[in-house]
PDB file of C-alpha atoms in Angstrom:
ATOM      1  CA  MET A   1       5.749 -14.293 -29.575  1.00  0.00           C
ATOM      2  CA  ILE A   2       4.868 -12.923 -26.140  1.00  0.00           C
ATOM      3  CA  PRO A   3       5.311  -9.125 -25.886  1.00  0.00           C
ATOM      4  CA  ARG A   4       8.114  -8.051 -23.605  1.00  0.00           C
ATOM      5  CA  GLU A   5       7.339  -4.395 -23.046  1.00  0.00           C
ATOM      6  CA  VAL A   6       6.865  -2.916 -19.586  1.00  0.00           C
ATOM      7  CA  VAL A   7       5.021   0.400 -19.796  1.00  0.00           C
ATOM      8  CA  VAL A   8       4.884   2.958 -17.008  1.00  0.00           C
ATOM      9  CA  VAL A   9       2.177   5.594 -17.256  1.00  0.00           C
ATOM     10  CA  ALA A  10       3.721   8.682 -15.678  1.00  0.00           C
ATOM     11  CA  GLU A  11       1.963  11.033 -13.311  1.00  0.00           C
ATOM     12  CA  HIS A  12       3.206  14.588 -13.414  1.00  0.00           C
ATOM     13  CA  LEU A  13       2.241  18.080 -12.402  1.00  0.00           C
ATOM     14  CA  ALA A  14       3.774  21.430 -13.294  1.00  0.00           C
ATOM     15  CA  GLY A  15       6.522  19.773 -15.308  1.00  0.00           C
ATOM     16  CA  GLU A  16       7.678  17.432 -12.553  1.00  0.00           C
ATOM     17  CA  LEU A  17       7.247  13.700 -12.302  1.00  0.00           C
ATOM     18  CA  SER A  18       5.586  12.547  -9.102  1.00  0.00           C
ATOM     19  CA  ASP A  19       7.435  10.343  -6.628  1.00  0.00           C
ATOM     20  CA  VAL A  20       5.200   7.399  -7.443  1.00  0.00           C
ATOM     21  CA  THR A  21       6.252   7.642 -11.096  1.00  0.00           C
ATOM     22  CA  LEU A  22       9.903   7.252 -10.131  1.00  0.00           C
ATOM     23  CA  GLU A  23       8.948   4.340  -7.899  1.00  0.00           C
ATOM     24  CA  MET A  24       7.041   2.752 -10.791  1.00  0.00           C
ATOM     25  CA  LEU A  25      10.074   3.221 -13.030  1.00  0.00           C
ATOM     26  CA  ALA A  26      12.299   1.589 -10.417  1.00  0.00           C
ATOM     27  CA  CYS A  27       9.936  -1.379 -10.330  1.00  0.00           C
ATOM     28  CA  ALA A  28       9.795  -1.532 -14.140  1.00  0.00           C
ATOM     29  CA  HIS A  29      13.584  -1.362 -14.474  1.00  0.00           C
ATOM     30  CA  GLY A  30      14.009  -4.134 -11.919  1.00  0.00           C
ATOM     31  CA  LEU A  31      11.497  -6.334 -13.698  1.00  0.00           C
ATOM     32  CA  ALA A  32      12.853  -5.634 -17.165  1.00  0.00           C
ATOM     33  CA  PHE A  33      16.486  -6.045 -16.133  1.00  0.00           C
ATOM     34  CA  SER A  34      15.879  -9.469 -14.623  1.00  0.00           C
ATOM     35  CA  VAL A  35      14.400 -10.910 -17.817  1.00  0.00           C
ATOM     36  CA  GLY A  36      15.783  -8.699 -20.578  1.00  0.00           C
ATOM     37  CA  TRP A  37      12.593  -6.823 -21.355  1.00  0.00           C
ATOM     38  CA  HIS A  38      12.236  -3.200 -22.415  1.00  0.00           C
ATOM     39  CA  VAL A  39      10.798  -0.269 -20.424  1.00  0.00           C
ATOM     40  CA  THR A  40       8.782   2.585 -21.907  1.00  0.00           C
ATOM     41  CA  CYS A  41       7.607   5.538 -19.846  1.00  0.00           C
ATOM     42  CA  LEU A  42       4.500   7.177 -21.270  1.00  0.00           C
ATOM     43  CA  ILE A  43       4.099  10.856 -20.453  1.00  0.00           C
ATOM     44  CA  LEU A  44       0.791  12.349 -21.554  1.00  0.00           C
ATOM     45  CA  ALA A  45       1.173  16.087 -21.805  1.00  0.00           C
ATOM     46  CA  GLY A  46       0.091  19.242 -23.559  1.00  0.00           C
ATOM     47  CA  SER A  47       3.591  20.150 -24.685  1.00  0.00           C
ATOM     48  CA  SER A  48       7.027  18.550 -25.096  1.00  0.00           C
ATOM     49  CA  SER A  49       8.493  20.587 -22.240  1.00  0.00           C
TER      50      SER A  49
ATOM     51  CA  MET B   1       2.221  11.682 -26.207  1.00  0.00           C
ATOM     52  CA  LYS B   2       1.500  15.347 -26.861  1.00  0.00           C
ATOM     53  CA  ASP B   3      -1.804  17.104 -27.385  1.00  0.00           C
ATOM     54  CA  PRO B   4      -3.341  20.297 -25.980  1.00  0.00           C
ATOM     55  CA  GLY B   5      -6.169  18.131 -24.654  1.00  0.00           C
ATOM     56  CA  LEU B   6      -3.650  16.348 -22.447  1.00  0.00           C
ATOM     57  CA  ALA B   7      -2.291  19.533 -20.895  1.00  0.00           C
ATOM     58  CA  SER B   8      -4.292  19.064 -17.712  1.00  0.00           C
ATOM     59  CA  PRO B   9      -4.676  15.905 -15.669  1.00  0.00           C
ATOM     60  CA  ASN B  10      -7.876  14.296 -16.906  1.00  0.00           C
ATOM     61  CA  PRO B  11      -8.496  10.548 -16.623  1.00  0.00           C
ATOM     62  CA  ALA B  12     -11.190  10.773 -19.306  1.00  0.00           C
ATOM     63  CA  ALA B  13      -8.648  12.090 -21.851  1.00  0.00           C
ATOM     64  CA  TYR B  14      -5.992   9.631 -20.785  1.00  0.00           C
ATOM     65  CA  ALA B  15      -8.434   6.720 -21.006  1.00  0.00           C
ATOM     66  CA  ARG B  16      -9.247   7.695 -24.584  1.00  0.00           C
ATOM     67  CA  VAL B  17      -5.606   7.856 -25.677  1.00  0.00           C
ATOM     68  CA  LEU B  18      -3.913   5.071 -23.769  1.00  0.00           C
ATOM     69  CA  PRO B  19      -5.580   1.943 -25.241  1.00  0.00           C
ATOM     70  CA  HIS B  20      -4.270   2.824 -28.718  1.00  0.00           C
ATOM     71  CA  VAL B  21      -0.759   3.570 -27.492  1.00  0.00           C
ATOM     72  CA  LEU B  22      -0.558   0.468 -25.341  1.00  0.00           C
ATOM     73  CA  LYS B  23      -1.685  -1.686 -28.253  1.00  0.00           C
ATOM     74  CA  ASP B  24       0.882   0.003 -30.535  1.00  0.00           C
ATOM     75  CA  LEU B  25       3.612  -0.714 -28.008  1.00  0.00           C
ATOM     76  CA  SER B  26       2.491  -4.342 -27.580  1.00  0.00           C
ATOM     77  CA  ALA B  27       2.643  -3.725 -23.846  1.00  0.00           C
ATOM     78  CA  ARG B  28       2.812  -6.842 -21.722  1.00  0.00           C
ATOM     79  CA  PHE B  29       2.819  -5.227 -18.312  1.00  0.00           C
ATOM     80  CA  VAL B  30       1.387  -1.769 -17.646  1.00  0.00           C
ATOM     81  CA  ILE B  31       2.159   0.008 -14.378  1.00  0.00           C
ATOM     82  CA  LEU B  32      -0.095   2.788 -13.072  1.00  0.00           C
ATOM     83  CA  GLY B  33       0.029   4.481  -9.683  1.00  0.00           C
ATOM     84  CA  ASN B  34      -2.377   3.212  -7.031  1.00  0.00           C
ATOM     85  CA  THR B  35      -3.473   6.836  -6.887  1.00  0.00           C
ATOM     86  CA  SER B  36      -6.700   8.652  -7.667  1.00  0.00           C
ATOM     87  CA  MET B  37      -5.485   9.043 -11.259  1.00  0.00           C
ATOM     88  CA  GLY B  38      -4.426   5.401 -11.634  1.00  0.00           C
ATOM     89  CA  ILE B  39      -7.589   4.085 -10.034  1.00  0.00           C
ATOM     90  CA  ASP B  40      -9.729   6.240 -12.346  1.00  0.00           C
ATOM     91  CA  LEU B  41      -7.801   4.954 -15.366  1.00  0.00           C
ATOM     92  CA  ALA B  42      -7.540   1.279 -14.533  1.00  0.00           C
ATOM     93  CA  GLY B  43     -11.219   0.441 -15.033  1.00  0.00           C
ATOM     94  CA  PRO B  44     -11.659   1.979 -18.497  1.00  0.00           C
ATOM     95  CA  LEU B  45      -8.302   0.586 -19.644  1.00  0.00           C
ATOM     96  CA  SER B  46      -9.146  -2.879 -18.403  1.00  0.00           C
ATOM     97  CA  TYR B  47     -12.465  -2.722 -20.250  1.00  0.00           C
ATOM     98  CA  SER B  48     -10.947  -1.402 -23.486  1.00  0.00           C
ATOM     99  CA  LEU B  49      -8.001  -3.782 -23.551  1.00  0.00           C
ATOM    100  CA  GLY B  50      -9.489  -6.855 -21.891  1.00  0.00           C
ATOM    101  CA  ALA B  51      -6.586  -6.756 -19.446  1.00  0.00           C
ATOM    102  CA  PRO B  52      -6.814  -7.782 -15.784  1.00  0.00           C
ATOM    103  CA  VAL B  53      -6.056  -5.193 -13.097  1.00  0.00           C
ATOM    104  CA  ILE B  54      -4.038  -5.995  -9.976  1.00  0.00           C
ATOM    105  CA  SER B  55      -4.399  -3.298  -7.349  1.00  0.00           C
ATOM    106  CA  GLY B  56      -2.319  -2.656  -4.237  1.00  0.00           C
ATOM    107  CA  CYS B  57       0.839  -3.832  -5.985  1.00  0.00           C
ATOM    108  CA  VAL B  58       3.982  -3.641  -3.792  1.00  0.00           C
ATOM    109  CA  GLY B  59       6.372  -5.817  -5.788  1.00  0.00           C
ATOM    110  CA  VAL B  60       6.854  -7.475  -9.165  1.00  0.00           C
ATOM    111  CA  ARG B  61       9.237 -10.148 -10.336  1.00  0.00           C
ATOM    112  CA  ALA B  62       9.584 -12.289 -13.434  1.00  0.00           C
ATOM    113  CA  GLU B  63      10.714 -15.820 -14.108  1.00  0.00           C
ATOM    114  CA  GLY B  64      11.164 -16.395 -17.795  1.00  0.00           C
ATOM    115  CA  ASP B  65       8.034 -15.037 -19.416  1.00  0.00           C
ATOM    116  CA  ARG B  66       5.961 -15.418 -16.254  1.00  0.00           C
ATOM    117  CA  ILE B  67       5.221 -12.396 -14.083  1.00  0.00           C
ATOM    118  CA  PHE B  68       4.493 -12.591 -10.366  1.00  0.00           C
ATOM    119  CA  VAL B  69       2.940  -9.686  -8.533  1.00  0.00           C
ATOM    120  CA  THR B  70       2.737  -9.111  -4.787  1.00  0.00           C
ATOM    121  CA  SER B  71      -0.487  -7.358  -3.874  1.00  0.00           C
ATOM    122  CA  ARG B  72      -1.749  -6.034  -0.565  1.00  0.00           C
ATOM    123  CA  LEU B  73      -5.115  -7.259   0.647  1.00  0.00           C
ATOM    124  CA  CYS B  74      -7.357  -6.454   3.608  1.00  0.00           C
ATOM    125  CA  GLY B  75      -5.890  -3.033   4.158  1.00  0.00           C
ATOM    126  CA  GLY B  76      -2.323  -4.326   4.161  1.00  0.00           C
ATOM    127  CA  LYS B  77      -2.872  -7.092   6.729  1.00  0.00           C
ATOM    128  CA  LEU B  78      -2.359  -9.770   4.055  1.00  0.00           C
ATOM    129  CA  GLN B  79      -0.307 -10.065   0.909  1.00  0.00           C
ATOM    130  CA  ALA B  80      -1.110 -12.203  -2.097  1.00  0.00           C
ATOM    131  CA  GLN B  81       1.184 -13.535  -4.795  1.00  0.00           C
ATOM    132  CA  LEU B  82      -0.601 -13.332  -8.123  1.00  0.00           C
ATOM    133  CA  GLU B  83       0.295 -14.398 -11.626  1.00  0.00           C
ATOM    134  CA  PRO B  84      -1.479 -12.664 -14.502  1.00  0.00           C
ATOM    135  CA  GLY B  85      -1.973 -14.647 -17.692  1.00  0.00           C
ATOM    136  CA  ASP B  86       0.044 -14.405 -20.881  1.00  0.00           C
ATOM    137  CA  GLY B  87      -1.743 -11.313 -22.155  1.00  0.00           C
ATOM    138  CA  MET B  88      -1.445  -7.705 -21.120  1.00  0.00           C
ATOM    139  CA  ALA B  89      -1.876  -7.011 -17.403  1.00  0.00           C
ATOM    140  CA  ILE B  90      -2.289  -3.749 -15.510  1.00  0.00           C
ATOM    141  CA  ALA B  91      -0.787  -3.222 -12.056  1.00  0.00           C
ATOM    142  CA  LEU B  92      -1.572  -0.370  -9.676  1.00  0.00           C
ATOM    143  CA  MET B  93       1.611   0.362  -7.725  1.00  0.00           C
ATOM    144  CA  MET B  94       1.225   1.511  -4.131  1.00  0.00           C
ATOM    145  CA  PRO B  95       2.964   4.855  -3.496  1.00  0.00           C
ATOM    146  CA  GLY B  96       5.919   4.356  -1.192  1.00  0.00           C
ATOM    147  CA  SER B  97       6.472   0.724  -2.163  1.00  0.00           C
ATOM    148  CA  GLY B  98       9.551   1.420  -4.275  1.00  0.00           C
ATOM    149  CA  HIS B  99      12.739   3.433  -4.128  1.00  0.00           C
ATOM    150  CA  ARG B 100      12.370   6.569  -6.219  1.00  0.00           C
ATOM    151  CA  GLU B 101      16.165   6.941  -6.557  1.00  0.00           C
ATOM    152  CA  LEU B 102      16.300   3.652  -8.473  1.00  0.00           C
ATOM    153  CA  GLY B 103      13.840   5.073 -10.981  1.00  0.00           C
ATOM    154  CA  MET B 104      16.276   7.791 -12.041  1.00  0.00           C
ATOM    155  CA  ARG B 105      18.877   7.448 -14.748  1.00  0.00           C
ATOM    156  CA  ASP B 106      21.952   9.534 -15.461  1.00  0.00           C
ATOM    157  CA  VAL B 107      21.433   9.308 -19.201  1.00  0.00           C
ATOM    158  CA  VAL B 108      18.487  10.767 -21.080  1.00  0.00           C
ATOM    159  CA  PRO B 109      16.621   7.890 -22.736  1.00  0.00           C
ATOM    160  CA  PRO B 110      15.516   8.078 -26.388  1.00  0.00           C
ATOM    161  CA  LEU B 111      12.515  10.370 -26.675  1.00  0.00           C
ATOM    162  CA  GLU B 112       9.679   9.871 -29.122  1.00  0.00           C
ATOM    163  CA  VAL B 113       6.844  12.385 -29.380  1.00  0.00           C
ATOM    164  CA  ARG B 114       3.535  11.104 -30.700  1.00  0.00           C
ATOM    165  CA  SER B 115       0.097  12.606 -31.251  1.00  0.00           C
ATOM    166  CA  PRO B 116      -3.106  10.824 -30.226  1.00  0.00           C
ATOM    167  CA  HIS B 117      -4.867   8.600 -32.765  1.00  0.00           C
ATOM    168  CA  THR B 118      -8.246   9.880 -31.645  1.00  0.00           C
ATOM    169  CA  ALA B 119      -9.895  13.242 -31.120  1.00  0.00           C
ATOM    170  CA  LEU B 120      -9.925  14.356 -27.504  1.00  0.00           C
ATOM    171  CA  GLU B 121     -13.060  16.457 -27.809  1.00  0.00           C
ATOM    172  CA  PRO B 122     -15.727  16.151 -26.609  1.00  0.00           C
ATOM    173  CA  LEU B 123     -14.824  14.508 -23.318  1.00  0.00           C
ATOM    174  CA  PRO B 124     -17.332  13.383 -20.677  1.00  0.00           C
ATOM    175  CA  VAL B 125     -15.299  15.213 -18.035  1.00  0.00           C
ATOM    176  CA  ARG B 126     -13.526  18.568 -18.421  1.00  0.00           C
ATOM    177  CA  PHE B 127     -10.663  19.818 -16.297  1.00  0.00           C
ATOM    178  CA  LEU B 128     -11.544  23.212 -14.877  1.00  0.00           C
ATOM    179  CA  GLU B 129      -8.877  24.187 -12.367  1.00  0.00           C
ATOM    180  CA  LEU B 130      -6.370  22.809  -9.939  1.00  0.00           C
ATOM    181  CA  VAL B 131      -7.304  23.562  -6.342  1.00  0.00           C
ATOM    182  CA  GLU B 132      -4.443  23.168  -3.888  1.00  0.00           C
ATOM    183  CA  PRO B 133      -5.633  21.956  -0.490  1.00  0.00           C
ATOM    184  CA  LYS B 134      -5.483  24.638   2.188  1.00  0.00           C
ATOM    185  CA  MET B 135      -2.715  23.899   4.633  1.00  0.00           C
ATOM    186  CA  GLU B 136      -3.802  25.513   7.880  1.00  0.00           C
ATOM    187  CA  ASP B 137      -1.002  23.774   9.703  1.00  0.00           C
ATOM    188  CA  ILE B 138       2.529  22.530   9.020  1.00  0.00           C
ATOM    189  CA  ASP B 139       2.943  20.280   5.987  1.00  0.00           C
ATOM    190  CA  VAL B 140       4.592  17.269   7.630  1.00  0.00           C
ATOM    191  CA  ARG B 141       5.587  15.910   4.217  1.00  0.00           C
ATOM    192  CA  LYS B 142       8.178  18.670   3.975  1.00  0.00           C
ATOM    193  CA  ILE B 143       9.731  18.312   7.438  1.00  0.00           C
ATOM    194  CA  PRO B 144      13.049  16.399   7.571  1.00  0.00           C
ATOM    195  CA  VAL B 145      12.719  15.313  11.206  1.00  0.00           C
ATOM    196  CA  LEU B 146       9.457  13.910  12.521  1.00  0.00           C
ATOM    197  CA  VAL B 147       8.654  12.715  16.012  1.00  0.00           C
ATOM    198  CA  ALA B 148       5.591  10.490  15.847  1.00  0.00           C
ATOM    199  CA  ALA B 149       3.254   9.999  18.772  1.00  0.00           C
ATOM    200  CA  GLY B 150       1.356   6.733  19.085  1.00  0.00           C
ATOM    201  CA  ARG B 151      -1.074   5.382  21.636  1.00  0.00           C
ATOM    202  CA  GLY B 152       1.869   4.592  23.894  1.00  0.00           C
ATOM    203  CA  ILE B 153       1.993   8.233  24.973  1.00  0.00           C
ATOM    204  CA  GLN B 154      -1.102   7.417  27.087  1.00  0.00           C
ATOM    205  CA  SER B 155      -2.293  10.968  27.693  1.00  0.00           C
ATOM    206  CA  LYS B 156      -2.588  14.259  25.860  1.00  0.00           C
ATOM    207  CA  ASP B 157      -0.565  15.816  28.669  1.00  0.00           C
ATOM    208  CA  ASN B 158       2.476  13.873  27.482  1.00  0.00           C
ATOM    209  CA  LEU B 159       2.389  15.464  24.036  1.00  0.00           C
ATOM    210  CA  GLY B 160       4.165  18.556  25.367  1.00  0.00           C
ATOM    211  CA  GLY B 161       7.325  16.583  26.114  1.00  0.00           C
ATOM    212  CA  LEU B 162       7.321  15.038  22.656  1.00  0.00           C
ATOM    213  CA  GLU B 163       6.734  18.408  21.043  1.00  0.00           C
ATOM    214  CA  ALA B 164       9.681  19.859  22.934  1.00  0.00           C
ATOM    215  CA  LEU B 165      11.822  16.919  21.812  1.00  0.00           C
ATOM    216  CA  ALA B 166      10.771  17.445  18.201  1.00  0.00           C
ATOM    217  CA  LYS B 167      11.652  21.120  18.476  1.00  0.00           C
ATOM    218  CA  GLU B 168      15.029  20.299  20.010  1.00  0.00           C
ATOM    219  CA  LEU B 169      15.728  17.988  17.055  1.00  0.00           C
ATOM    220  CA  GLY B 170      14.725  20.690  14.596  1.00  0.00           C
ATOM    221  CA  GLY B 171      11.602  18.855  13.574  1.00  0.00           C
ATOM    222  CA  THR B 172       7.930  18.646  14.346  1.00  0.00           C
ATOM    223  CA  LEU B 173       5.344  16.354  15.814  1.00  0.00           C
ATOM    224  CA  CYS B 174       3.127  13.968  13.861  1.00  0.00           C
ATOM    225  CA  ALA B 175       0.906  11.121  15.002  1.00  0.00           C
ATOM    226  CA  THR B 176      -0.933   7.929  14.300  1.00  0.00           C
ATOM    227  CA  ARG B 177      -4.633   7.939  13.597  1.00  0.00           C
ATOM    228  CA  PRO B 178      -5.848   7.091  17.138  1.00  0.00           C
ATOM    229  CA  ILE B 179      -4.078  10.184  18.458  1.00  0.00           C
ATOM    230  CA  VAL B 180      -5.681  12.373  15.813  1.00  0.00           C
ATOM    231  CA  ASP B 181      -9.102  10.727  16.266  1.00  0.00           C
ATOM    232  CA  GLN B 182      -8.985  11.727  19.922  1.00  0.00           C
ATOM    233  CA  GLY B 183      -8.409  15.313  18.868  1.00  0.00           C
ATOM    234  CA  TRP B 184      -4.973  15.533  20.453  1.00  0.00           C
ATOM    235  CA  LEU B 185      -3.403  16.722  17.186  1.00  0.00           C
ATOM    236  CA  PRO B 186      -4.945  18.127  13.991  1.00  0.00           C
ATOM    237  CA  ARG B 187      -5.686  15.830  11.046  1.00  0.00           C
ATOM    238  CA  THR B 188      -2.859  17.489   9.090  1.00  0.00           C
ATOM    239  CA  ARG B 189      -0.372  15.730  11.406  1.00  0.00           C
ATOM    240  CA  GLN B 190      -1.723  12.240  10.746  1.00  0.00           C
ATOM    241  CA  VAL B 191       0.672   9.859   9.025  1.00  0.00           C
ATOM    242  CA  GLY B 192      -0.542   6.687   7.366  1.00  0.00           C
ATOM    243  CA  ARG B 193      -2.937   5.421   4.767  1.00  0.00           C
ATOM    244  CA  SER B 194      -5.708   7.841   5.687  1.00  0.00           C
ATOM    245  CA  GLY B 195      -3.224  10.637   6.353  1.00  0.00           C
ATOM    246  CA  MET B 196       0.067  11.806   4.926  1.00  0.00           C
ATOM    247  CA  THR B 197       2.810   9.738   3.331  1.00  0.00           C
ATOM    248  CA  VAL B 198       6.133  11.030   4.637  1.00  0.00           C
ATOM    249  CA  LYS B 199       9.779  10.282   3.906  1.00  0.00           C
ATOM    250  CA  PRO B 200      11.777  12.379   6.367  1.00  0.00           C
ATOM    251  CA  ARG B 201      15.465  11.939   7.098  1.00  0.00           C
ATOM    252  CA  LEU B 202      14.547  10.864  10.635  1.00  0.00           C
ATOM    253  CA  TYR B 203      11.293   9.337  11.852  1.00  0.00           C
ATOM    254  CA  LEU B 204      11.272   8.837  15.606  1.00  0.00           C
ATOM    255  CA  ALA B 205       8.286   6.650  16.430  1.00  0.00           C
ATOM    256  CA  LEU B 206       7.362   6.907  20.105  1.00  0.00           C
ATOM    257  CA  GLY B 207       4.747   4.533  21.421  1.00  0.00           C
ATOM    258  CA  VAL B 208       3.723   3.611  17.891  1.00  0.00           C
ATOM    259  CA  SER B 209       2.636  -0.017  17.512  1.00  0.00           C
ATOM    260  CA  GLY B 210       3.245  -0.135  13.765  1.00  0.00           C
ATOM    261  CA  ALA B 211      -0.127  -1.096  12.323  1.00  0.00           C
ATOM    262  CA  PRO B 212       0.054  -1.569   8.522  1.00  0.00           C
ATOM    263  CA  GLU B 213      -2.228   1.447   8.087  1.00  0.00           C
ATOM    264  CA  HIS B 214       0.441   3.609   9.731  1.00  0.00           C
ATOM    265  CA  THR B 215       3.653   2.054   8.389  1.00  0.00           C
ATOM    266  CA  GLU B 216       2.349   2.451   4.846  1.00  0.00           C
ATOM    267  CA  GLY B 217       2.747   6.185   5.289  1.00  0.00           C
ATOM    268  CA  MET B 218       6.222   6.284   6.865  1.00  0.00           C
ATOM    269  CA  LYS B 219       8.255   3.209   5.966  1.00  0.00           C
ATOM    270  CA  GLY B 220      10.014   5.122   3.185  1.00  0.00           C
ATOM    271  CA  SER B 221      11.737   7.331   5.789  1.00  0.00           C
ATOM    272  CA  GLU B 222      15.518   7.384   5.561  1.00  0.00           C
ATOM    273  CA  LEU B 223      16.056   6.490   9.224  1.00  0.00           C
ATOM    274  CA  ILE B 224      13.383   5.024  11.467  1.00  0.00           C
ATOM    275  CA  ILE B 225      13.948   4.763  15.207  1.00  0.00           C
ATOM    276  CA  ALA B 226      11.201   3.121  17.220  1.00  0.00           C
ATOM    277  CA  VAL B 227      10.605   3.168  20.954  1.00  0.00           C
ATOM    278  CA  ASN B 228       7.987   0.800  22.298  1.00  0.00           C
ATOM    279  CA  LYS B 229       7.794  -1.272  25.464  1.00  0.00           C
ATOM    280  CA  ASP B 230       6.414  -4.239  23.513  1.00  0.00           C
ATOM    281  CA  PRO B 231       9.285  -6.095  21.808  1.00  0.00           C
ATOM    282  CA  GLU B 232       6.743  -7.791  19.529  1.00  0.00           C
ATOM    283  CA  ALA B 233       5.362  -4.481  18.201  1.00  0.00           C
ATOM    284  CA  PRO B 234       5.364  -4.588  14.387  1.00  0.00           C
ATOM    285  CA  ILE B 235       6.950  -1.132  14.233  1.00  0.00           C
ATOM    286  CA  PHE B 236      10.254  -2.927  14.841  1.00  0.00           C
ATOM    287  CA  ASP B 237       9.800  -4.735  11.490  1.00  0.00           C
ATOM    288  CA  VAL B 238      10.294  -1.448   9.643  1.00  0.00           C
ATOM    289  CA  ALA B 239      12.580   0.349  12.126  1.00  0.00           C
ATOM    290  CA  HIS B 240      16.326   0.598  11.545  1.00  0.00           C
ATOM    291  CA  TYR B 241      16.932   0.985  15.279  1.00  0.00           C
ATOM    292  CA  GLY B 242      14.671   0.266  18.207  1.00  0.00           C
ATOM    293  CA  ALA B 243      14.473   0.410  21.977  1.00  0.00           C
ATOM    294  CA  THR B 244      12.065  -1.480  24.231  1.00  0.00           C
ATOM    295  CA  VAL B 245      11.919   1.091  26.995  1.00  0.00           C
ATOM    296  CA  ASP B 246       9.266   3.367  28.468  1.00  0.00           C
ATOM    297  CA  LEU B 247       9.153   6.406  26.210  1.00  0.00           C
ATOM    298  CA  LEU B 248       7.961   8.611  29.063  1.00  0.00           C
ATOM    299  CA  GLU B 249      11.182   7.835  30.909  1.00  0.00           C
ATOM    300  CA  LEU B 250      13.304   8.085  27.776  1.00  0.00           C
ATOM    301  CA  VAL B 251      12.116  11.450  26.445  1.00  0.00           C
ATOM    302  CA  PRO B 252      13.430  13.626  29.339  1.00  0.00           C
ATOM    303  CA  ILE B 253      16.789  11.803  29.248  1.00  0.00           C
ATOM    304  CA  LEU B 254      16.975  12.226  25.497  1.00  0.00           C
ATOM    305  CA  MET B 255      16.196  15.926  25.819  1.00  0.00           C
ATOM    306  CA  GLU B 256      18.950  16.335  28.351  1.00  0.00           C
ATOM    307  CA  LYS B 257      21.479  14.473  26.192  1.00  0.00           C
ATOM    308  CA  ILE B 258      20.598  16.520  23.096  1.00  0.00           C
ATOM    309  CA  LYS B 259      20.967  19.776  25.029  1.00  0.00           C
ATOM    310  CA  GLU B 260      24.310  18.581  26.416  1.00  0.00           C
ATOM    311  CA  ALA B 261      25.504  17.658  22.942  1.00  0.00           C
ATOM    312  CA  LYS B 262      24.426  21.034  21.576  1.00  0.00           C
ATOM    313  CA  GLY B 263      26.078  22.814  24.478  1.00  0.00           C
ATOM    314  CA  SER B 264      29.407  21.099  23.896  1.00  0.00           C
ATOM    315  CA  GLN B 265      29.539  22.161  20.247  1.00  0.00           C
TER     316      GLN B 265
END
């Protein structure tokens, strides 16, 4: 079975997502919505906040 | 993904963690920013995962299980439609190619916190400190009204009129690269691929031809009004409104009309 996961690797600084991350999420949502896939946003960080 | 080693932006740490996570998630399509971070990451990820990288991505669509990516080539002069294979693919998304508002959601999605599978020390590169660039001039990215000067202004002497217009509109002056290269405005005012990416409420492009290198940095503006004598100028492809008149004749009239409008309020 072909995987159907779209993964966005977030860029962030000082607790805020960058504009390009939101643009990537918009692209991922559009792609996933059209074919019924799933979107995951990966945030690599030093803390959960 | 949470770990003290990930507290600071460090492509070396990210590149160590991400292959495991992406495999765990069975990712089919991975989107990174076409930014310094994304570009640093794409190579190691591609090597670790055996996944192709498509850079300069400005659009993605799917048909069934097939993915089609639009990618910019030759500095934006050409676009290519590409189809990655059935396996995982990595795309580097150009900043400004999407609508950030569409990336937001009213509801908080399910959150899962994981720890890395691998140790993050030692790393080949260590993050030492974040150095903010010195802004010795106005930061045009934060100005809601921008008046842009292109080669159509003809002479440095004409910048004064545009600057006055920008001031009257409550904004500031920016420019295309040729204007900056001639030393007519500082580099901090340059908009485009080799300058700033701006998204003001109003972008008034005066004498701007609309080369891809420039439009890449301003096409996300809320309202773009272009003035250029050449009706074929590509700036009109991204402008919401346009006028094919001589800007040097238009600017004084515009100034007068704005002052009149302000006076009648």
